[in-house]
XYZ file of C-alpha atoms in Angstrom:
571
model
C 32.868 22.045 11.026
C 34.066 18.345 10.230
C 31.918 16.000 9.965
C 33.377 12.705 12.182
C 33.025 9.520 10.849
C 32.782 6.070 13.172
C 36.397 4.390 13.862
C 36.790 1.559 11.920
C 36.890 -0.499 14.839
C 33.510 0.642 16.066
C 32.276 0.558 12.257
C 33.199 -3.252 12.344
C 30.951 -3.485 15.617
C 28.213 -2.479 13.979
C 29.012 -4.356 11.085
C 29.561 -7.461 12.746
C 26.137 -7.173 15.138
C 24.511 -6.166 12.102
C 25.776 -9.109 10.243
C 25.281 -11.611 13.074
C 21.471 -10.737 13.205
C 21.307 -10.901 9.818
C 22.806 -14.483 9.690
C 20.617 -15.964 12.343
C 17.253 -14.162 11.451
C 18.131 -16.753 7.667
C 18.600 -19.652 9.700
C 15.612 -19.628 11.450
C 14.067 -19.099 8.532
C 15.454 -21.841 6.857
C 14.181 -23.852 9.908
C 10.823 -23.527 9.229
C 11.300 -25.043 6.112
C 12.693 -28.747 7.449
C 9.927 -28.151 10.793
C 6.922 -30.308 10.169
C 4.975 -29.068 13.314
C 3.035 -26.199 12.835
C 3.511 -24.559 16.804
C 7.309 -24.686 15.979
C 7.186 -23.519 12.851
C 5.538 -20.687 14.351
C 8.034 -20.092 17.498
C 10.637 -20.363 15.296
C 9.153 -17.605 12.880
C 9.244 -15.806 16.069
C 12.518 -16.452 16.486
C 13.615 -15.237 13.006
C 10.889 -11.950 13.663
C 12.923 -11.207 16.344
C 16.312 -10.964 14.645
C 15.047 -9.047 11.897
C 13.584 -6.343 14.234
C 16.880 -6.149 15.728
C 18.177 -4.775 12.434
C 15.744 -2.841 11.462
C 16.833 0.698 12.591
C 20.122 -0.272 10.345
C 18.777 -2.145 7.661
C 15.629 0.733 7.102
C 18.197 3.289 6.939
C 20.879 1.309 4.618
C 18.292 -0.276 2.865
C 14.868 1.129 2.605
C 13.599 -0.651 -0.711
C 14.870 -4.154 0.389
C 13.312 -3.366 4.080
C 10.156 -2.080 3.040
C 9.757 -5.420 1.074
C 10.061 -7.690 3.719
C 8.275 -5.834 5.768
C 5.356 -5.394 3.675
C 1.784 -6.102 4.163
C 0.137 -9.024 2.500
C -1.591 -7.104 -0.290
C -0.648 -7.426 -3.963
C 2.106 -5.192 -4.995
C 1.440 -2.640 -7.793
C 4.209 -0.197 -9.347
C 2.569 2.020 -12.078
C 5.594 4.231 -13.114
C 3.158 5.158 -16.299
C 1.358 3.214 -19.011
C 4.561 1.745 -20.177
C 5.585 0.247 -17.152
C 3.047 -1.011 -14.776
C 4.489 -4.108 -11.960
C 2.652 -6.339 -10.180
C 3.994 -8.551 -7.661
C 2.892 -10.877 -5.038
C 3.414 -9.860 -1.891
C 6.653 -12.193 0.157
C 8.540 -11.114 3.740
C 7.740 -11.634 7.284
C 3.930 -10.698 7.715
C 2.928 -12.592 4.523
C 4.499 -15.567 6.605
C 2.946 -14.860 9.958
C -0.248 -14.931 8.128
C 0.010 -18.161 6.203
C 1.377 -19.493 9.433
C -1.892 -18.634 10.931
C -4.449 -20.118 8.686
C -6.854 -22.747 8.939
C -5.471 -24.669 6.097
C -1.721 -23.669 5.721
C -0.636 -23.893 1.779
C 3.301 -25.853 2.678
C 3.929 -25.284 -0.657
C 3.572 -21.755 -1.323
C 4.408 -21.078 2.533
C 8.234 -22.399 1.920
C 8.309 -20.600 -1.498
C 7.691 -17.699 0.450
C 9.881 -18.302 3.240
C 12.878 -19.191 0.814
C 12.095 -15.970 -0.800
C 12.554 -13.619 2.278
C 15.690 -15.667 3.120
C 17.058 -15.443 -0.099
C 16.711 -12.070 0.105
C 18.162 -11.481 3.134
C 20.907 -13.363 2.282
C 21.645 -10.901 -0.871
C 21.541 -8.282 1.563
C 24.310 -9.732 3.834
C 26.617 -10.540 0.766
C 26.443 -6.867 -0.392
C 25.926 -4.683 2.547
C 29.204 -3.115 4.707
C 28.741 -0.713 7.272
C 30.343 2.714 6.940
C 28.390 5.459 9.444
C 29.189 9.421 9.882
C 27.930 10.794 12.935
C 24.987 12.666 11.528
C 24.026 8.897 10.045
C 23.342 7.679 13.301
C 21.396 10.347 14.505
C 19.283 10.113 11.739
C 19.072 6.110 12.323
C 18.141 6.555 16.240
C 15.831 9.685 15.457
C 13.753 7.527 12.431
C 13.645 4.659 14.796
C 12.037 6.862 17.640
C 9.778 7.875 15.361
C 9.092 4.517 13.866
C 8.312 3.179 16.985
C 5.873 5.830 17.971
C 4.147 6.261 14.284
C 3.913 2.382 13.486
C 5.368 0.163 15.728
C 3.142 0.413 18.536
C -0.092 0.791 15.938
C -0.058 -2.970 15.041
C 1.458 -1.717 11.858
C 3.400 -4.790 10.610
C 2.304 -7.192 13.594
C -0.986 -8.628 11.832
C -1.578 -11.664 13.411
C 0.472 -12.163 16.582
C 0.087 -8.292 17.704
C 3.820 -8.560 18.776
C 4.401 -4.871 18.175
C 5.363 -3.884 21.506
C 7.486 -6.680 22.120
C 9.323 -5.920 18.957
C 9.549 -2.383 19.601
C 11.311 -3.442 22.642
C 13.921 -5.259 20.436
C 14.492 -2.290 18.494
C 15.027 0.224 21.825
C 17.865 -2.624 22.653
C 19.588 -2.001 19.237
C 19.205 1.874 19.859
C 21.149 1.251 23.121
C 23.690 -0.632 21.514
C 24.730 2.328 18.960
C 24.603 4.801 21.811
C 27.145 2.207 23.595
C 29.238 2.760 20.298
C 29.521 6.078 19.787
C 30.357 6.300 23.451
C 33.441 8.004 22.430
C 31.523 10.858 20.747
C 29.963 12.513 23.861
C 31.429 14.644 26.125
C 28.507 14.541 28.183
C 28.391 11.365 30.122
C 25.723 12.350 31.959
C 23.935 13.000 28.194
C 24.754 9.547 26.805
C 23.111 8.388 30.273
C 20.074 10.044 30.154
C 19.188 8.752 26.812
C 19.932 4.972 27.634
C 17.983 5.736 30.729
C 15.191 6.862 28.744
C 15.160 3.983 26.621
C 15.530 1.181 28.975
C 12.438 2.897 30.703
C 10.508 2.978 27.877
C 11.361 -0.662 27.536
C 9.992 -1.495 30.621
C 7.068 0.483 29.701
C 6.413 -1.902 26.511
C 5.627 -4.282 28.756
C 1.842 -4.087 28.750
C -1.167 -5.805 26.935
C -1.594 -4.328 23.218
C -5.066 -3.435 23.723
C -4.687 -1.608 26.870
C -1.297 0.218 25.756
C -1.306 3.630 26.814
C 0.241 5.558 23.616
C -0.613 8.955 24.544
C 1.422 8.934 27.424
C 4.016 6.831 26.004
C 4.631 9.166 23.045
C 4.203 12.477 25.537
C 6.673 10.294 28.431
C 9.011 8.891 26.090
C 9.086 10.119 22.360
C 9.170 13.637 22.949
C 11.919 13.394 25.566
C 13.823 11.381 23.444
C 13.876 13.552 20.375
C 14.595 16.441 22.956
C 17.432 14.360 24.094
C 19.048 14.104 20.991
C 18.834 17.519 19.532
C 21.422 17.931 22.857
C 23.001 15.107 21.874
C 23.584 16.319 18.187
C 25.198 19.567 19.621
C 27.072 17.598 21.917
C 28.552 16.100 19.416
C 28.516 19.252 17.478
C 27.117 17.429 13.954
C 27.050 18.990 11.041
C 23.999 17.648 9.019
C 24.927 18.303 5.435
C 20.621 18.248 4.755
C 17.236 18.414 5.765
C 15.144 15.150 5.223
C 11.299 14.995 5.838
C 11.871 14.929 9.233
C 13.223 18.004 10.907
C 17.078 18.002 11.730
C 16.390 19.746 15.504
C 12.363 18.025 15.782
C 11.989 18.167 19.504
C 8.503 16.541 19.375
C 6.647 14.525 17.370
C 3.252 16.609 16.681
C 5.116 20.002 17.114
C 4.248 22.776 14.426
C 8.423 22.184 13.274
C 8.244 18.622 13.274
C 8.610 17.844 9.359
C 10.338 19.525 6.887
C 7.048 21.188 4.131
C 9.593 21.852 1.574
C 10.413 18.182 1.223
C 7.547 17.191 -0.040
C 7.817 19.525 -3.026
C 10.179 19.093 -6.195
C 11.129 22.484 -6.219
C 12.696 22.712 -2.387
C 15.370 25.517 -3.635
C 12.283 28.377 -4.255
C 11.999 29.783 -0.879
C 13.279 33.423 -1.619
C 10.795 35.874 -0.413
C 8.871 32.892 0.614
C 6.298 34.748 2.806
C 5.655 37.655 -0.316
C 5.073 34.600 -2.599
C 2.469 33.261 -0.083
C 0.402 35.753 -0.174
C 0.939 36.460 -3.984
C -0.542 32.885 -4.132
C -3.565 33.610 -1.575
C -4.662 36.822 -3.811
C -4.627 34.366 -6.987
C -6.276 31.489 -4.249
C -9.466 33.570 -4.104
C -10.006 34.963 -7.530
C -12.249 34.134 -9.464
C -10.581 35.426 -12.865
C -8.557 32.452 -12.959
C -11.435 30.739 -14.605
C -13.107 30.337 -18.141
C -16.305 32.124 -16.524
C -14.957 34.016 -14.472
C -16.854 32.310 -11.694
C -14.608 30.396 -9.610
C -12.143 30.519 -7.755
C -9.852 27.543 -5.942
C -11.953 29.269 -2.566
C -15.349 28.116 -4.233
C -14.511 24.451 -3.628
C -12.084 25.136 -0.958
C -13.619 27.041 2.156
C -11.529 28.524 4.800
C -14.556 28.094 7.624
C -14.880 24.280 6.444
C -11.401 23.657 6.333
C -10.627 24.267 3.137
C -13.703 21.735 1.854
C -17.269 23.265 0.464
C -19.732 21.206 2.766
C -21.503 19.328 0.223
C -21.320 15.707 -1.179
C -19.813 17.478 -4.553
C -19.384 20.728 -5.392
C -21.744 20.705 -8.130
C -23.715 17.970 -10.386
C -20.772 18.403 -13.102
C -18.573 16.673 -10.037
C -18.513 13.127 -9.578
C -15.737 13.385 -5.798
C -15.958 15.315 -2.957
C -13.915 17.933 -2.687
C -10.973 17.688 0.242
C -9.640 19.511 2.774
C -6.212 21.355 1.996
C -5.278 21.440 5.435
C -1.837 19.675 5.395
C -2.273 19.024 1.872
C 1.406 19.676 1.350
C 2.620 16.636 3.308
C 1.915 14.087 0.591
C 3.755 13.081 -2.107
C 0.865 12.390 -4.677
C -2.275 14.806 -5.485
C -6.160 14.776 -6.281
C -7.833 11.230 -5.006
C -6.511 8.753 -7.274
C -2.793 10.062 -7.126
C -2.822 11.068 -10.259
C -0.068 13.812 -9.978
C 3.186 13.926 -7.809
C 3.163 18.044 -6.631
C 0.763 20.594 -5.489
C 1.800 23.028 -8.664
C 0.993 19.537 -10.932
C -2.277 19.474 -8.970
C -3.380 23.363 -10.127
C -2.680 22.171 -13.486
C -5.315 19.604 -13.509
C -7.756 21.801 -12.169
C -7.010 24.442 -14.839
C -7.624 22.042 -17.574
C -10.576 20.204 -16.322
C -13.503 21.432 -18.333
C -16.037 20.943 -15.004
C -13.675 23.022 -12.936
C -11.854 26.057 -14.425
C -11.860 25.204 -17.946
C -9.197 27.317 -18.740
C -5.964 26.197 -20.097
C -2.807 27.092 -18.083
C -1.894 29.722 -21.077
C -5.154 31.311 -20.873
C -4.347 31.935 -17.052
C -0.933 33.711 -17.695
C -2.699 36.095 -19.953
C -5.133 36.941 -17.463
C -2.579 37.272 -15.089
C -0.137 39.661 -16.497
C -2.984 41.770 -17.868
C -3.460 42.328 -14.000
C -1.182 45.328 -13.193
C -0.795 43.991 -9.196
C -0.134 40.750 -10.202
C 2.477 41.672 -12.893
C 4.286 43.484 -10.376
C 4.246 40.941 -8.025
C 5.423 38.514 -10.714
C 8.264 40.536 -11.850
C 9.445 41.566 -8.099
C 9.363 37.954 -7.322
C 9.913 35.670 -9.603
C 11.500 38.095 -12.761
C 8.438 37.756 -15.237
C 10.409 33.975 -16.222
C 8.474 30.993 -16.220
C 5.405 32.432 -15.821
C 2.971 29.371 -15.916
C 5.129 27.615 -13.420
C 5.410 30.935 -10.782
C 2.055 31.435 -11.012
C 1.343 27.885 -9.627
C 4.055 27.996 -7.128
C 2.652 30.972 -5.853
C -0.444 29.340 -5.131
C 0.956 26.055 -4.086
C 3.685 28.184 -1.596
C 0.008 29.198 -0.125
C -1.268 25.679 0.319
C 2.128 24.578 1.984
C 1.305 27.225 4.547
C -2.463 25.313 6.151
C -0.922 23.156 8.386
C -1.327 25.074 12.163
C -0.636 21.634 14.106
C -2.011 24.040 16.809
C -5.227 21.687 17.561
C -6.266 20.887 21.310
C -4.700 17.270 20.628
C -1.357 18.791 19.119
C -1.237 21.472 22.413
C -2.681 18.741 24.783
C 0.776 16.247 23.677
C 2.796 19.052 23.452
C 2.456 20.060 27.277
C 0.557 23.576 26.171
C -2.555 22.731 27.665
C -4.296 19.871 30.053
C -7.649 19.558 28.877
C -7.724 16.115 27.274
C -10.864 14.445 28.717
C -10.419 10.701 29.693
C -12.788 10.052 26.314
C -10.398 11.838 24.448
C -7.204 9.812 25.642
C -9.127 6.770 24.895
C -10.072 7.611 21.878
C -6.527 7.962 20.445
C -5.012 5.170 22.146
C -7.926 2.956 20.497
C -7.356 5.321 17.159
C -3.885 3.900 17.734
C -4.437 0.641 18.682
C -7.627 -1.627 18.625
C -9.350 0.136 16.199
C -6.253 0.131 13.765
C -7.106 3.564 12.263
C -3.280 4.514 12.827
C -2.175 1.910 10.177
C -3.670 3.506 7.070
C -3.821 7.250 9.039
C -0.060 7.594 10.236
C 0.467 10.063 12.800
C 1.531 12.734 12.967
C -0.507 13.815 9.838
C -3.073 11.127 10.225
C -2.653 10.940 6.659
C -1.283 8.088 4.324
C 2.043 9.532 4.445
C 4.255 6.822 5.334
C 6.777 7.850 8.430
C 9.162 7.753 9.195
C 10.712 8.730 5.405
C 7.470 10.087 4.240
C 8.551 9.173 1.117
C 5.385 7.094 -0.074
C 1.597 7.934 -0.047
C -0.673 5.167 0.279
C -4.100 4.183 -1.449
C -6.334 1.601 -0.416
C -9.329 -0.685 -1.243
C -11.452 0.060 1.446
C -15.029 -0.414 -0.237
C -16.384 2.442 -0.140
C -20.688 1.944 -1.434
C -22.608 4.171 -4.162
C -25.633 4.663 -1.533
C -25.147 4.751 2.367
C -26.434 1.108 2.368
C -25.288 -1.233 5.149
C -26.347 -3.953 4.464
C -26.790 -5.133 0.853
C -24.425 -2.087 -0.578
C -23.018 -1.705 -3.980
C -19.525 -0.659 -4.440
C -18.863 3.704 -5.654
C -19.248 2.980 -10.104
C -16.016 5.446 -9.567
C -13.001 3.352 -10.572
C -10.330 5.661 -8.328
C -6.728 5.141 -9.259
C -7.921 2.300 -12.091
C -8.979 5.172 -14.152
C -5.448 6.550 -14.642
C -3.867 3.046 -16.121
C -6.167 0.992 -16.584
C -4.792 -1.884 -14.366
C -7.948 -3.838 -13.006
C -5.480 -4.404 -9.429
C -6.369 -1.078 -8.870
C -10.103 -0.837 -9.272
C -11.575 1.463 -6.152
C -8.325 2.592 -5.194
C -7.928 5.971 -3.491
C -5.897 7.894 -1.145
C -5.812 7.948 2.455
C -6.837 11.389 3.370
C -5.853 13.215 6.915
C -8.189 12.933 9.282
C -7.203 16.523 10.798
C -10.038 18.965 10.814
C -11.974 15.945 9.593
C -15.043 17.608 12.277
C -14.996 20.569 9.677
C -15.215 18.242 6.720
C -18.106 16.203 5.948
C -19.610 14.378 3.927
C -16.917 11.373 4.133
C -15.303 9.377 1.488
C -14.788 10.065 -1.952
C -18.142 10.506 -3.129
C -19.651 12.433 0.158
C -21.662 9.031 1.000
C -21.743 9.703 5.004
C -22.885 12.591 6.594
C -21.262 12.058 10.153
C -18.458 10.777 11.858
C -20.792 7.493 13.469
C -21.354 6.479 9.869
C -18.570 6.134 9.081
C -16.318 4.699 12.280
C -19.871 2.320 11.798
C -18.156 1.201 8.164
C -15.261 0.606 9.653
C -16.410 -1.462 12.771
C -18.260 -3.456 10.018
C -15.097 -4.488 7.971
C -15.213 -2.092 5.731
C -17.054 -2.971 2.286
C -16.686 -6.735 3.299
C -18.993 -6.304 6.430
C -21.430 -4.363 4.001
C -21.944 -6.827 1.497
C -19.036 -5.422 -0.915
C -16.686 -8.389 -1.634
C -13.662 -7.179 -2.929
C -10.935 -9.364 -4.097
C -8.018 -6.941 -3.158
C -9.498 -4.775 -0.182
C -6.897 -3.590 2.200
C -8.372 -3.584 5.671
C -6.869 -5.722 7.996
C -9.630 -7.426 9.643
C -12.880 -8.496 8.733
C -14.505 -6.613 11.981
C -13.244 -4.376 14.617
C -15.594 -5.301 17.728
C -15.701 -1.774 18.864
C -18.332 -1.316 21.699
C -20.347 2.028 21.535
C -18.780 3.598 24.070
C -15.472 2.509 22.192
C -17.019 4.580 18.940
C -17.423 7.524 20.765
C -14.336 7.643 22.345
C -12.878 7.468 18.984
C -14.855 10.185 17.664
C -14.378 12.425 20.303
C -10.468 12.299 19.909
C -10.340 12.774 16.173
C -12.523 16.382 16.917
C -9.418 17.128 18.943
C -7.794 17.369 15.673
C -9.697 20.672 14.638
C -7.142 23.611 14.277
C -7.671 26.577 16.201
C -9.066 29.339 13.733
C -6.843 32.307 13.110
C-alpha cells in the first residue's frame, strides 16, 4: 500500500502557519527585552507562551531535542554520556523565564540573557526547518499531542508559575484542528473528519475550568480515549501504512489500556521475539532458581516476590544491601536500570546483579556453565536460541520474563477503561489531585506513573528529592547514599535517583531508596512538606517544584486511596 504524502500546497500551509508562529512567538520575545515594566513584560511572555504552544505538536515531532530544551524545567542540565564526556548546562527556554519573571527581585541581566537565548534559538530553528509530512507523520503528530495533553499538559507539567496548562492545552487542540482542516482531502469519511473536530472543540470548551478543580479523570475517559479511538478509524480511513512501531502503539485506542505502548521499544534488541512466549517461560524457570548463584542460595525471586509485587518487604534485603529492592512490575518501560541508572537494558541490569559480590557473586561465565550443565535448560537453549550467544540468551530469557509484569488490569486501569464502575468519589479525587494540586503526575507520568517521559518515552528521569537517613521530620539528615553521583563522580548529581512507578506501590513498602517509610502517609507527609527542604535537608539542586503542597488531610487520603487503585489484579 502507498504511503501518501501531503500536496505541496497543503505542505506549504503547514509550513507557512508553522513559520508564522514561529516568527511572532521571537518577537514577543524580543519585546520583553526593550519592556521596562515588569506586568508587561509578563503579558507579553504570555503572548510569546502562547505562540510557542501553538507549534508545539509540530515542532516536538520535527524537533524533539531543540523542543525539549525550551521547554525544560529550571533545573541544571546534566549529560553524562560516560566518564569522558560529562555536560552541564544551565537551564534557558520558556519556564526558566516565567520563573525569573516571577521573582521578588528579578535579575534584568541574566533574565534578557536568557530570553535572547530562547529567541536565538528559535530563530535557528526557523532558518533550518521546512515542512515535508506523509500521512502516517501526522497521525503520529495528532496521536503524541493527545497524549501530551493528557500525560503532561494538564499536570502543571511545564506551567510552573502561572498554572496556564489548560489554557495552553487549549492552544494546542486549535493547532490539532487546523491539520485535520488540511488533510481534509485525505478522508473519505466526512462524517469521520467531523467527529474528531467535534471532539476537540468540546474538549476545548471543557479546558475551560479552574486548574485546581480540573476534572482529569473524566476528561481523559470523555475525551482522550475517544480521540485515540477516533483516529485508529481515521488511520484506516485513510488506509496508512505505518512503516514502524514507536513507544506508543500504532492502533492505541486508550491511554491506560493493556496495548497502549509498545514493551519491545524499550529494549535494544526489539528484533528477538521468535518463540517469544517459550522464551518467557525459559526465563521464569531461570527467574526462580537458585543455581544461578555463587551459593547456590538465591535466586532473582529471593529479592523479587511475586505476592509483594515483585519486592521482598523489607527495608533491604539483607545487611550486605545498602537500597531497597524494587518492584519489577512494569520494569520494562524504562529506558535506564537499577536506582541510579546505571545501565540502559533489562539484560544489562542481570549483568550487574551477576557480578555484584552481595548479590549473586557469580560472574556471567560461571552462569553459562551452570546452565548448559542443566539438561532442560540446554534444550531449551538450543531449541530457542541455537546454543549461540549463550551469556546474552540466557539474560534475554530472563529479561523476555520481566517484559511480561505489566497486567495494566488494576481497578483504576478497568475503572478508565469503561470495564468496571466502582471508583469511589475518594478515589476520583485522589487522581485528579495526583494529577493536579499535588503535582505527583510531573515526576510520575501516567500511564506508568513512572519517570518515563511521554509522550516519546524516550528519557527516564532522576531527581533530587531529599530523601533522609532516619524517618526524621524535622531536623533530618540527607540518605549518606550518593545515588547516580556514585557512577561519575559529578557532584551535580549527588542524591540523584530514579523515579520509580507508583503501580502496585500498596504491595511495596518500605518507600524510597533506602526503605526509610513504612506507609503510604509518610511519605505523601514528605511530600506535603517540600520534600527534603520542608525537613530540614537543604539541597542546592533538589527538583521539587514547590517548597509545600498545602494538602489538607482529607486531600492525603484521597490521594492515597487512588494510588491503591493501582494494585494489579493477581493471576
Amino acid at each position: 500500500m502507498k504511503t501518501k504524502t501531503l500536496k505541496i500546497s497543503k505542505d506549504k500551509e503547514v509550513d507557512v502557519f508553522y513559520q508564522q508562529e514561529l516568527k511572532l512567538c521571537i518577537e514577543a520575545l524580543d519585546s520583553i527585552i526593550k519592556l521596562s515594566n515588569q506586568n508587561n513584560k509578563i503579558e507579553v511572555y504570555k503572548r510569546a507562551r502562547k505562540h510557542f504552544k501553538t507549534i508545539e505538536p509540530i515542532l516536538a515531532f520535527v524537533d524533539r531535542n531543540n523542543y525539549k530544551s525550551l521547554n525544560a524545567p529550571n533545573i541544571l542540565q546534566v549529560q553524562e554520556e560516560d566518564a569522558t564526556d560529562i555536560k552541564i548546562g544551565s537551564p534557558f527556554g520558556f519556564q526558566v523565564i516565567e520563573e525569573m519573571l516571577h521573582e521578588d527581585e528579578v535579575d534584568h541581566v541574566e533574565l534578557n540573557n536568557i530570553v535572547s537565548k530562547t529567541s536565538s534559538r528559535l530563530k535557528l530553528i526557523k532558518e533550518n526547518s521546512s515542512i515535508h509530512f506523509k500521512d502516517y507523520h501526522v497521525i503520529w503528530v495528532i496521536r503524541n499531542q493527545i497524549i501530551r495533553i493528557a500525560t503532561t499538559g494538564i499536570t502543571g507539567f511545564d506551567s510552573p508559575v502561572l498554572s496556564q496548562s489548560l489554557l495552553e492545552s487549549k492552544y494546542t487542540y486549535k493547532t490539532l484542528i487546523k491539520l485535520i482542516e488540511v488533510c481534509q482531502d485525505y478522508f473519505t469519511s466526512n462524517g469521520l473528519k467531523k467527529e474528531i473536530v467535534v471532539s476537540f472543540q468540546d474538549a476545548i470548551k471543557t479546558l475551560d475550568g479552574d486548574f485546581n478543580d480540573f476534572d482529569r479523570y473524566t476528561f481523559i475517559k470523555n475525551y482522550t480515549d475517544h480521540q485515540l479511538k477516533l483516529l485508529v478509524k481515521i488511520q484506516k480511513d485513510w488506509a496508512v501504512n505505518f512503516p514502524f512501531e514507536m513507544a506508543v502503539s500504532n492502533n492505541i485506542t486508550s491511554l491506560f489500556g493493556k496495548e497502549a505502548l509498545n514493551v519491545y521499544f524499550f529494549t535494544d534488541f526489539k528484533s528477538d521475539t521468535t518463540k517469544i512466549k517459550e522464551k518467557e517461560h525459559f526465563g521464569k524457570l531461570l527467574f526462580n532458581d537458585k543455581m544461578l548463584s555463587k551459593d547456590n542460595n538465591l535466586a532473582c525471586a529471593s529479592c523479587h516476590i511475586k505476592e509483594l509485587a515483585f519486592t521482598d518487604g523489607r527495608k533491604t534485603f539483607s545487611n550486605k544491601q545498602t537500597r531497597n529492592s524494587p518492584t519489577l512490575t512494569y520494569a520494562a518501560y524504562q529506558q535506564s536500570f537499577f536506582m541510579d541508572a546505571r545501565t540502559g537494558s533489562l539484560e544489562g541490569q542481570i549483568v550487574g546483579v551477576a557480578n555484584n559480590h552481595d548479590e549473586f557473586n557469580l560472574p556471567m561465565d560461571s552462569i553459562v556453565n551452570r546452565v548448559l550443565k542443566a539438561p532442560v535448560y540446554k534444550r531449551l537453549l538450543d531449541s530457542l536460541y541455537g546454543l549461540k550467544r549463550v551469556d546474552f540468551n540466557i539474560r534475554h530469557a530472563i529479561a523476555s520474563y520481566i517484559r511480561t509484569l505489566n497486567s495494566f488490569d488494576s481497578k483504576f486501569d478497568r475503572n478508565i477503561n469503561g470495564v468496571e464502575n466502582t471508583l469511589t468519589n475518594s478515589e476520583k479525587k485522589g487522581f485528579n489531585l495526583f494529577m493536579g494540586k499535588a503535582v505527583c503526575a510531573t515526576c510520575h507520568f501516567p500511564p506508568l506513573f513512572n519517570g518515563t517521559v511521554p509522550p516519546d518515552f524516550k528519557d527516564t528521569e532522576l531527581e533530587l528529592i531529599g530523601v533522609p537517613e532516619e524517618n526524621d521530620t524535622i531536623n533530618a539528615m540527607v540518605s549518606s547514599d550518593f545515588g547516580r553521583y556514585n557512577i561519575f563522580k559529578t557532584k551535580e548529581r549527588k542524591h540523584f535517583f530514579k523515579t520509580p512507578t507508583v503501580r502496585n506501590i500498596e504491595k511495596t513498602s518500605p518507600y524510597m531508596h533506602n526503605g526509610v517509610y513504612n506507609t503510604l502517609d509518610e511519605v505523601v507527609d514528605f511530600y506535603n512538606r517540600g520534600g527534603g527542604q520542608g525537613i530540614g535537608i537543604h539541597e542546592e539542586y533538589q527538583t521539587l517544584p514547590f517548597d509545600e503542597l498545602n494538602l489538607s488531610d482529607q486531600e492525603i487520603k484521597d490521594i492515597i486511596a487512588f494510588m491503591k487503585t493501582l494494585t494489579d489484579v493477581p493471576e
